[in-house]
Amino acid sequence: MSTTTFRSLLIPGAATLILAGVAGWQLSDLQVLRAEQAAHRAALAGDSAMLVTAQGAARVVTDSLTALLDLRASSDSAANRPYLVVSIADNRLWFRRGDEVLFTTRVATGSGKFLEKAGTGEQWKFETPRGRLVVQRKDIEPAWVPPDWHFEEAAQKRKLDLIRLEKGMEVPTPEGGVVTIVGNNVVTRYPDGREVPFEVRDGAEIRVGNQLVIPPFGTNQRRYTGVLGANRLYLGDGYAIHGTDNPSSIGRSVSHGCIRVRNEDIETLFRIVSVGTPVYVY
Amino acid sequence: MTPRGILIALTLLLAMVSAALIDKRSEILDELDLLEEASAKAVDATVNAGITLEIDRIRLALERARSTPSKDATPHLALGLGDGRLSLERGEIVLRATTVRAAVPRGAHTVEAIDAKGIKLSGGFTLLPVAADDSTAAAAGTVRVPRADFDAMRPNLAVGATAYFF
């Protein structure tokens, strides 16, 4: 080989050799990288499998938790339907749905006092019953039909005897007439034959001499109007939430067992509380 | 073809192979970056799922404990030891709730005796009425209840009622 030929082959030959060396190193490097790539792929597959397992386990617990919370929040839950709560200790009423207070106001509740039934050894206790009651009906312009204890209490307060008037009875008056029942009225029949019905109200019951008359149920004299406010939510067994003609009693334990509210409050409650609403008294 | 031509062709071929190998290397490095990123995300997500699992597991246990008293239709007490919230409940209805100081373990206990000085529970635990501004730490086995709340709750509980601590 001539010098000229050698020189002409030297540069391309060297380049070939260098490039061959580089390619060899590259191939070896690539093998390392491919091994690393395989290891990373395997690691990712493992990580992904762990993730699926972890997420699956978390989902089971989260789903159980969600179901439990949904169940609690569902409309089937009693706490999520409107209800009334009355605190005897605080003389306060709340109308709630869940934790939300829709309306609250002060009330008067039972005094807790006792009243002896004259001559029987028995007694009434004026307390608001604790427990779960239900709004059984809603009344407009309710009249109060006073129970026997009202007359007993009035008689004891005024140191009078009690007489229970019945149909056909005639109770002589000091003025020469008689007190008797005509139709649905308790009347005074005067000697000249006039019959004048009694007008009664709380504190102005029928009195004959030193006797306080208990009118029979069904007579107009056993119905007091205007003392319970415009509305009443009846709770059964003679108990109710009603208004009052004695607003200064609100906030105190002075009632005979009913739950008294201000007249404007009973109108609000009448509007927003439905029949069937539970009333929890504690 | 001359030897020089062959060498030049070989050089060009090797240069092309080298370029292809460089390209392949870059491709693999890119994928390695992506794989590392995906692995890091998967590990993070796995850790997060594990944390979610543990948190939800604890919440579920707490909610299950809380829902136990709500199945009791009679007046009962429920005390959350985490937040110190004591409530008088009837079924799902919370009649009254207050914050108390308590040093009692979790569990359900029966009311054994009730008077104005305290409510005694099975297991030797006692609910004590205290002043509204009381800041004394509760002694072991006691629950210190503001007097106004104690007095309002007491008449509603009967011997045999349950106090749930959860």
Short mmCIF file of C-alpha atoms in Angstrom, two decimals:
data_model
loop_
_atom_site.label_atom_id
_atom_site.label_comp_id
_atom_site.label_asym_id
_atom_site.label_seq_id
_atom_site.Cartn_x
_atom_site.Cartn_y
_atom_site.Cartn_z
CA MET A 1 0.00 0.00 0.00
CA SER A 2 1.39 3.30 -1.01
CA THR A 3 1.82 6.15 1.43
CA THR A 4 -0.77 8.10 -0.46
CA THR A 5 -3.29 5.28 -0.25
CA PHE A 6 -2.58 4.79 3.50
CA ARG A 7 -3.05 8.47 4.19
CA SER A 8 -6.31 8.49 2.28
CA LEU A 9 -7.59 5.59 4.41
CA LEU A 10 -6.26 6.86 7.75
CA ILE A 11 -8.98 9.39 8.58
CA PRO A 12 -12.01 7.33 7.51
CA GLY A 13 -10.46 4.29 9.19
CA ALA A 14 -9.91 6.13 12.46
CA ALA A 15 -13.40 7.55 12.30
CA THR A 16 -14.80 4.09 11.73
CA LEU A 17 -12.89 2.72 14.68
CA ILE A 18 -13.95 5.56 16.97
CA LEU A 19 -17.58 5.29 15.91
CA ALA A 20 -17.47 1.52 16.35
CA GLY A 21 -16.15 2.01 19.89
CA VAL A 22 -18.80 4.61 20.64
CA ALA A 23 -21.52 2.34 19.26
CA GLY A 24 -20.23 -0.52 21.41
CA TRP A 25 -20.35 1.69 24.53
CA GLN A 26 -23.80 2.91 23.54
CA LEU A 27 -25.05 -0.67 23.16
CA SER A 28 -23.68 -1.57 26.56
CA ASP A 29 -25.22 1.58 28.11
CA LEU A 30 -28.51 0.79 26.42
CA GLN A 31 -28.48 -2.70 27.96
CA VAL A 32 -28.07 -1.15 31.42
CA LEU A 33 -30.87 1.31 30.70
CA ARG A 34 -33.13 -1.47 29.41
CA ALA A 35 -32.54 -3.43 32.63
CA GLU A 36 -33.36 -0.28 34.60
CA GLN A 37 -36.45 0.24 32.43
CA ALA A 38 -37.62 -3.32 33.12
CA ALA A 39 -37.03 -2.85 36.84
CA HIS A 40 -39.00 0.43 36.83
CA ARG A 41 -41.85 -1.14 34.88
CA ALA A 42 -42.01 -3.99 37.38
CA ALA A 43 -41.86 -1.53 40.27
CA LEU A 44 -44.68 0.54 38.75
CA ALA A 45 -46.76 -2.58 38.23
CA GLY A 46 -46.19 -3.48 41.88
CA ASP A 47 -46.95 0.06 43.04
CA SER A 48 -50.12 0.09 40.90
CA ALA A 49 -51.23 -3.24 42.34
CA MET A 50 -50.63 -1.92 45.87
CA LEU A 51 -52.55 1.23 44.99
CA VAL A 52 -55.51 -0.78 43.71
CA THR A 53 -55.47 -2.89 46.88
CA ALA A 54 -55.16 0.15 49.16
CA GLN A 55 -57.86 2.08 47.31
CA GLY A 56 -60.13 -0.97 47.37
CA ALA A 57 -59.70 -1.34 51.11
CA ALA A 58 -60.23 2.40 51.65
CA ARG A 59 -63.34 2.34 49.43
CA VAL A 60 -64.96 -0.43 51.48
CA VAL A 61 -64.53 1.57 54.69
CA THR A 62 -65.45 4.89 53.06
CA ASP A 63 -68.57 3.35 51.51
CA SER A 64 -69.60 1.96 54.91
CA LEU A 65 -69.03 5.36 56.49
CA THR A 66 -70.94 7.16 53.73
CA ALA A 67 -73.82 4.70 54.01
CA LEU A 68 -73.97 5.23 57.77
CA LEU A 69 -73.89 9.03 57.43
CA ASP A 70 -76.44 8.94 54.58
CA LEU A 71 -78.70 6.79 56.70
CA ARG A 72 -78.45 9.31 59.52
CA ALA A 73 -79.10 12.21 57.14
CA SER A 74 -81.96 10.46 55.38
CA SER A 75 -85.46 11.80 55.73
CA ASP A 76 -86.43 8.54 57.46
CA SER A 77 -84.49 9.66 60.50
CA ALA A 78 -86.77 10.99 63.25
CA ALA A 79 -84.27 13.76 64.00
CA ASN A 80 -84.60 15.03 60.44
CA ARG A 81 -88.34 15.51 60.69
CA PRO A 82 -89.59 18.63 62.52
CA TYR A 83 -90.18 18.15 66.23
CA LEU A 84 -90.85 20.23 69.33
CA VAL A 85 -88.71 20.12 72.45
CA VAL A 86 -89.85 21.65 75.74
CA SER A 87 -87.49 22.11 78.66
CA ILE A 88 -89.30 22.19 81.98
CA ALA A 89 -86.14 23.37 83.75
CA ASP A 90 -85.64 26.28 81.34
CA ASN A 91 -89.31 26.99 80.56
CA ARG A 92 -88.38 27.14 76.89
CA LEU A 93 -89.69 25.56 73.72
CA TRP A 94 -87.76 24.81 70.54
CA PHE A 95 -89.15 23.81 67.15
CA ARG A 96 -86.30 21.95 65.43
CA ARG A 97 -85.41 19.91 62.41
CA GLY A 98 -82.16 18.01 63.01
CA ASP A 99 -79.76 20.48 64.61
CA GLU A 100 -81.55 23.43 63.04
CA VAL A 101 -83.72 25.56 65.36
CA LEU A 102 -86.72 26.74 63.35
CA PHE A 103 -88.37 28.62 66.21
CA THR A 104 -87.83 29.05 69.94
CA THR A 105 -89.65 30.92 72.66
CA ARG A 106 -90.19 31.03 76.42
CA VAL A 107 -93.09 29.08 77.90
CA ALA A 108 -94.79 28.47 81.23
CA THR A 109 -94.93 24.87 82.41
CA GLY A 110 -96.49 23.00 85.32
CA SER A 111 -95.99 24.40 88.82
CA GLY A 112 -95.43 20.99 90.38
CA LYS A 113 -97.85 21.98 93.15
CA PHE A 114 -100.46 19.68 94.67
CA LEU A 115 -104.15 20.39 95.28
CA GLU A 116 -106.16 18.27 97.70
CA LYS A 117 -109.55 17.01 96.51
CA ALA A 118 -111.75 18.07 99.42
CA GLY A 119 -112.99 15.14 101.47
CA THR A 120 -111.48 12.41 99.27
CA GLY A 121 -107.88 12.20 100.43
CA GLU A 122 -106.89 12.35 96.77
CA GLN A 123 -104.91 15.11 95.13
CA TRP A 124 -104.06 16.60 91.78
CA LYS A 125 -100.46 17.35 90.83
CA PHE A 126 -99.98 20.21 88.40
CA GLU A 127 -97.01 19.09 86.36
CA THR A 128 -96.23 19.03 82.67
CA PRO A 129 -95.72 15.37 81.72
CA ARG A 130 -92.20 14.44 80.63
CA GLY A 131 -91.78 12.17 77.63
CA ARG A 132 -92.95 12.02 74.05
CA LEU A 133 -96.29 13.54 73.18
CA VAL A 134 -97.77 14.25 69.75
CA VAL A 135 -99.71 17.20 68.35
CA GLN A 136 -103.08 15.46 67.95
CA ARG A 137 -105.04 18.38 66.56
CA LYS A 138 -104.88 22.13 66.04
CA ASP A 139 -107.72 24.32 67.30
CA ILE A 140 -108.79 27.81 66.27
CA GLU A 141 -110.27 30.15 68.90
CA PRO A 142 -110.28 27.35 71.48
CA ALA A 143 -112.50 27.57 74.50
CA TRP A 144 -111.26 26.32 77.83
CA VAL A 145 -113.43 23.72 79.51
CA PRO A 146 -112.17 23.96 83.06
CA PRO A 147 -111.61 20.64 84.80
CA ASP A 148 -112.92 20.02 88.30
CA TRP A 149 -109.62 21.13 89.85
CA HIS A 150 -110.26 24.67 88.63
CA PHE A 151 -113.41 24.90 90.77
CA GLU A 152 -111.74 23.14 93.68
CA GLU A 153 -108.88 25.62 93.53
CA ALA A 154 -111.23 28.63 93.21
CA ALA A 155 -113.36 27.39 96.13
CA GLN A 156 -110.32 26.83 98.36
CA LYS A 157 -108.92 30.25 97.44
CA ARG A 158 -112.20 31.94 98.38
CA LYS A 159 -112.96 29.61 101.30
CA LEU A 160 -116.25 28.46 99.75
CA ASP A 161 -117.99 25.12 99.63
CA LEU A 162 -118.44 23.33 96.33
CA ILE A 163 -121.71 22.18 94.82
CA ARG A 164 -121.89 20.12 91.65
CA LEU A 165 -124.93 21.24 89.66
CA GLU A 166 -126.76 18.53 87.72
CA LYS A 167 -129.77 18.57 85.38
CA GLY A 168 -133.03 18.92 87.30
CA MET A 169 -131.35 20.41 90.37
CA GLU A 170 -132.48 23.73 91.78
CA VAL A 171 -130.14 25.54 94.15
CA PRO A 172 -132.02 28.25 96.11
CA THR A 173 -130.46 31.71 96.08
CA PRO A 174 -130.61 34.12 99.07
CA GLU A 175 -132.69 36.43 96.87
CA GLY A 176 -135.51 33.88 96.60
CA GLY A 177 -134.73 32.50 93.15
CA VAL A 178 -133.03 29.28 92.12
CA VAL A 179 -129.98 28.38 90.09
CA THR A 180 -130.80 25.63 87.61
CA ILE A 181 -130.06 24.35 84.11
CA VAL A 182 -132.16 25.38 81.15
CA GLY A 183 -131.03 23.96 77.84
CA ASN A 184 -127.29 24.54 77.61
CA ASN A 185 -127.28 27.31 80.16
CA VAL A 186 -126.99 27.60 83.90
CA VAL A 187 -129.52 30.28 84.79
CA THR A 188 -131.00 32.11 87.72
CA ARG A 189 -134.77 31.67 87.73
CA TYR A 190 -136.29 34.57 89.59
CA PRO A 191 -139.62 34.42 91.48
CA ASP A 192 -141.25 36.35 88.60
CA GLY A 193 -140.25 33.56 86.19
CA ARG A 194 -137.38 35.36 84.44
CA GLU A 195 -134.46 33.09 83.53
CA VAL A 196 -131.10 34.88 83.27
CA PRO A 197 -128.05 32.90 82.12
CA PHE A 198 -124.83 33.38 84.08
CA GLU A 199 -121.91 35.11 82.43
CA VAL A 200 -118.75 33.46 83.70
CA ARG A 201 -115.02 33.83 83.27
CA ASP A 202 -111.87 32.72 85.07
CA GLY A 203 -112.13 34.32 88.52
CA ALA A 204 -115.86 35.03 88.19
CA GLU A 205 -117.44 31.62 88.65
CA ILE A 206 -121.05 30.97 89.71
CA ARG A 207 -121.49 31.59 93.40
CA VAL A 208 -124.63 30.96 95.44
CA GLY A 209 -124.25 32.16 99.02
CA ASN A 210 -121.14 30.49 100.35
CA GLN A 211 -121.19 27.85 97.63
CA LEU A 212 -119.23 27.75 94.38
CA VAL A 213 -121.18 25.97 91.67
CA ILE A 214 -119.52 23.44 89.35
CA PRO A 215 -121.52 23.64 86.10
CA PRO A 216 -121.93 20.37 84.22
CA PHE A 217 -119.87 19.65 81.11
CA GLY A 218 -121.69 20.72 77.98
CA THR A 219 -123.12 23.90 79.41
CA ASN A 220 -122.01 27.32 78.21
CA GLN A 221 -120.95 28.13 81.76
CA ARG A 222 -118.35 25.32 81.55
CA ARG A 223 -116.66 27.02 78.57
CA TYR A 224 -114.34 30.00 79.03
CA THR A 225 -113.46 31.89 75.90
CA GLY A 226 -110.49 34.16 75.28
CA VAL A 227 -108.20 32.66 77.89
CA LEU A 228 -106.17 30.33 75.61
CA GLY A 229 -105.25 32.74 72.84
CA ALA A 230 -106.17 32.36 69.20
CA ASN A 231 -104.97 28.78 68.82
CA ARG A 232 -104.19 25.56 70.64
CA LEU A 233 -102.05 22.55 69.79
CA TYR A 234 -103.76 19.69 71.60
CA LEU A 235 -101.42 17.00 72.95
CA GLY A 236 -103.93 14.57 74.47
CA ASP A 237 -104.97 13.73 78.05
CA GLY A 238 -106.07 17.34 78.61
CA TYR A 239 -102.60 18.77 77.90
CA ALA A 240 -101.96 21.38 75.21
CA ILE A 241 -99.72 24.13 74.02
CA HIS A 242 -101.82 27.30 74.05
CA GLY A 243 -101.77 31.05 74.44
CA THR A 244 -102.68 32.92 77.58
CA ASP A 245 -104.48 35.96 78.96
CA ASN A 246 -101.70 36.20 81.56
CA PRO A 247 -98.52 36.96 79.58
CA SER A 248 -96.52 37.77 82.74
CA SER A 249 -96.71 34.07 83.64
CA ILE A 250 -94.53 33.13 80.66
CA GLY A 251 -91.06 31.92 81.64
CA ARG A 252 -92.26 30.59 85.00
CA SER A 253 -93.39 27.22 86.36
CA VAL A 254 -96.95 28.26 87.15
CA SER A 255 -99.32 26.36 84.87
CA HIS A 256 -101.56 23.44 85.79
CA GLY A 257 -99.64 21.22 83.35
CA CYS A 258 -100.28 22.78 79.97
CA ILE A 259 -97.53 24.56 78.08
CA ARG A 260 -98.40 28.24 77.82
CA VAL A 261 -96.86 30.58 75.27
CA ARG A 262 -97.52 34.20 74.37
CA ASN A 263 -100.52 34.70 72.10
CA GLU A 264 -98.33 35.82 69.19
CA ASP A 265 -96.19 32.68 69.64
CA ILE A 266 -99.15 30.28 69.58
CA GLU A 267 -100.22 31.88 66.31
CA THR A 268 -96.73 31.25 64.89
CA LEU A 269 -96.69 27.67 66.17
CA PHE A 270 -100.17 27.06 64.78
CA ARG A 271 -98.85 28.14 61.38
CA ILE A 272 -95.58 26.15 61.32
CA VAL A 273 -96.32 22.99 63.33
CA SER A 274 -98.24 20.15 61.71
CA VAL A 275 -100.59 17.64 63.30
CA GLY A 276 -98.53 14.53 64.10
CA THR A 277 -95.43 16.48 65.13
CA PRO A 278 -93.74 14.81 68.10
CA VAL A 279 -93.29 16.90 71.26
CA TYR A 280 -90.45 15.88 73.55
CA VAL A 281 -90.85 17.25 77.06
CA TYR A 282 -87.85 16.91 79.36
CA MET B 1 -16.03 0.47 -4.54
CA THR B 2 -12.65 1.60 -3.30
CA PRO B 3 -11.44 0.75 0.24
CA ARG B 4 -11.74 4.45 1.13
CA GLY B 5 -15.30 4.41 -0.12
CA ILE B 6 -16.05 1.34 1.93
CA LEU B 7 -14.57 2.98 5.04
CA ILE B 8 -16.51 6.16 4.46
CA ALA B 9 -19.71 4.15 3.97
CA LEU B 10 -18.96 2.19 7.15
CA THR B 11 -18.29 5.42 9.03
CA LEU B 12 -21.58 6.84 7.83
CA LEU B 13 -23.36 3.65 8.75
CA LEU B 14 -21.82 3.63 12.23
CA ALA B 15 -22.71 7.32 12.63
CA MET B 16 -26.31 6.49 11.73
CA VAL B 17 -26.33 3.53 14.16
CA SER B 18 -24.88 5.79 16.86
CA ALA B 19 -27.53 8.43 16.19
CA ALA B 20 -30.24 5.77 16.37
CA LEU B 21 -28.78 4.50 19.65
CA ILE B 22 -28.70 8.06 21.02
CA ASP B 23 -32.35 8.43 20.02
CA LYS B 24 -33.24 5.11 21.65
CA ARG B 25 -31.33 6.08 24.81
CA SER B 26 -33.23 9.34 24.97
CA GLU B 27 -36.49 7.48 24.49
CA ILE B 28 -35.65 5.07 27.32
CA LEU B 29 -34.56 7.93 29.60
CA ASP B 30 -37.86 9.71 28.91
CA GLU B 31 -39.77 6.56 29.76
CA LEU B 32 -37.69 6.10 32.92
CA ASP B 33 -38.66 9.63 33.96
CA LEU B 34 -42.31 8.86 33.30
CA LEU B 35 -42.07 5.53 35.14
CA GLU B 36 -40.41 7.20 38.13
CA GLU B 37 -43.05 9.92 38.16
CA ALA B 38 -45.86 7.35 37.85
CA SER B 39 -44.31 5.23 40.59
CA ALA B 40 -43.98 8.26 42.87
CA LYS B 41 -47.63 9.16 42.20
CA ALA B 42 -48.74 5.58 42.82
CA VAL B 43 -46.80 5.48 46.10
CA ASP B 44 -48.27 8.86 47.12
CA ALA B 45 -51.77 7.69 46.19
CA THR B 46 -51.21 4.43 48.09
CA VAL B 47 -50.08 6.37 51.16
CA ASN B 48 -53.08 8.69 50.81
CA ALA B 49 -55.42 5.72 50.41
CA GLY B 50 -53.86 4.23 53.54
CA ILE B 51 -54.36 7.49 55.43
CA THR B 52 -57.96 7.75 54.15
CA LEU B 53 -58.51 4.15 55.20
CA GLU B 54 -57.25 4.80 58.71
CA ILE B 55 -59.17 8.08 59.09
CA ASP B 56 -62.40 6.58 57.76
CA ARG B 57 -61.88 3.46 59.86
CA ILE B 58 -61.63 5.64 62.99
CA ARG B 59 -64.61 7.80 61.89
CA LEU B 60 -66.63 4.67 61.14
CA ALA B 61 -65.85 3.25 64.56
CA LEU B 62 -66.81 6.57 66.16
CA GLU B 63 -69.98 6.93 64.09
CA ARG B 64 -70.96 3.34 64.90
CA ALA B 65 -70.37 4.07 68.58
CA ARG B 66 -72.38 7.28 68.24
CA SER B 67 -75.23 5.54 66.46
CA THR B 68 -75.60 2.98 69.25
CA PRO B 69 -77.25 5.45 71.66
CA SER B 70 -79.57 6.70 68.90
CA LYS B 71 -81.18 3.24 68.82
CA ASP B 72 -82.08 3.59 72.51
CA ALA B 73 -85.68 4.93 72.53
CA THR B 74 -85.67 5.62 76.27
CA PRO B 75 -84.04 8.71 77.79
CA HIS B 76 -80.29 8.11 78.07
CA LEU B 77 -76.98 9.92 78.24
CA ALA B 78 -74.38 10.01 75.48
CA LEU B 79 -70.87 11.34 76.13
CA GLY B 80 -68.35 11.93 73.34
CA LEU B 81 -64.97 11.60 75.03
CA GLY B 82 -63.26 13.37 72.15
CA ASP B 83 -65.14 16.64 72.45
CA GLY B 84 -66.55 16.29 75.99
CA ARG B 85 -70.11 16.75 74.73
CA LEU B 86 -72.65 15.18 77.07
CA SER B 87 -76.20 14.96 75.80
CA LEU B 88 -79.53 13.79 77.13
CA GLU B 89 -81.10 11.90 74.26
CA ARG B 90 -84.22 9.96 73.46
CA GLY B 91 -83.82 7.83 70.35
CA GLU B 92 -82.26 10.08 67.74
CA ILE B 93 -83.50 13.24 69.43
CA VAL B 94 -80.98 15.30 71.38
CA LEU B 95 -82.99 16.93 74.15
CA ARG B 96 -80.13 18.79 75.80
CA ALA B 97 -76.38 18.97 75.29
CA THR B 98 -73.56 20.48 77.29
CA THR B 99 -69.78 20.36 77.59
CA VAL B 100 -68.29 18.44 80.50
CA ARG B 101 -64.95 17.35 81.93
CA ALA B 102 -64.69 13.58 82.05
CA ALA B 103 -62.15 10.96 83.05
CA VAL B 104 -63.93 7.76 82.10
CA PRO B 105 -63.18 5.01 79.57
CA ARG B 106 -65.34 4.16 76.57
CA GLY B 107 -68.29 1.85 77.17
CA ALA B 108 -71.95 1.63 78.12
CA HIS B 109 -72.98 1.86 81.76
CA THR B 110 -76.25 1.54 83.65
CA VAL B 111 -77.65 4.18 85.98
CA GLU B 112 -77.68 2.64 89.46
CA ALA B 113 -78.71 5.57 91.67
CA ILE B 114 -79.86 9.14 91.16
CA ASP B 115 -79.95 12.00 93.62
CA ALA B 116 -79.21 15.71 93.69
CA LYS B 117 -75.56 15.02 94.57
CA GLY B 118 -74.80 12.78 91.63
CA ILE B 119 -75.78 10.01 89.26
CA LYS B 120 -74.06 6.72 90.02
CA LEU B 121 -73.33 4.37 87.16
CA SER B 122 -72.29 0.73 86.98
CA GLY B 123 -68.53 0.29 86.96
CA GLY B 124 -68.13 2.80 89.78
CA PHE B 125 -68.50 5.89 87.57
CA THR B 126 -70.28 9.04 88.79
CA LEU B 127 -71.73 12.15 87.18
CA LEU B 128 -71.27 15.10 89.52
CA PRO B 129 -72.99 18.50 89.38
CA VAL B 130 -70.47 21.36 89.46
CA ALA B 131 -70.57 25.15 89.25
CA ALA B 132 -70.99 26.66 85.80
CA ASP B 133 -67.50 28.21 85.96
CA ASP B 134 -65.85 25.01 87.25
CA SER B 135 -62.38 24.42 85.83
CA THR B 136 -61.26 21.51 88.00
CA ALA B 137 -59.95 18.49 86.13
CA ALA B 138 -62.17 15.43 86.49
CA ALA B 139 -60.95 12.78 88.91
CA ALA B 140 -60.69 9.25 87.52
CA GLY B 141 -64.14 7.72 87.06
CA THR B 142 -66.04 11.00 87.22
CA VAL B 143 -67.86 13.30 84.84
CA ARG B 144 -68.24 16.93 85.96
CA VAL B 145 -71.52 18.35 84.66
CA PRO B 146 -72.60 22.02 84.96
CA ARG B 147 -75.30 22.09 87.64
CA ALA B 148 -78.01 23.69 85.47
CA ASP B 149 -77.60 20.93 82.89
CA PHE B 150 -77.35 18.24 85.57
CA ASP B 151 -80.57 19.48 87.21
CA ALA B 152 -82.37 19.59 83.84
CA MET B 153 -81.20 16.10 82.83
CA ARG B 154 -81.59 14.29 86.16
CA PRO B 155 -85.43 14.12 86.40
CA ASN B 156 -85.56 12.47 82.98
CA LEU B 157 -83.32 9.55 83.88
CA ALA B 158 -84.45 6.44 85.69
CA VAL B 159 -82.47 3.70 87.40
CA GLY B 160 -81.61 1.26 84.65
CA ALA B 161 -81.13 3.95 81.99
CA THR B 162 -77.92 3.76 80.01
CA ALA B 163 -74.99 6.18 79.78
CA TYR B 164 -72.96 5.65 76.60
CA PHE B 165 -69.34 6.85 76.64
CA PHE B 166 -67.78 6.81 73.15
#
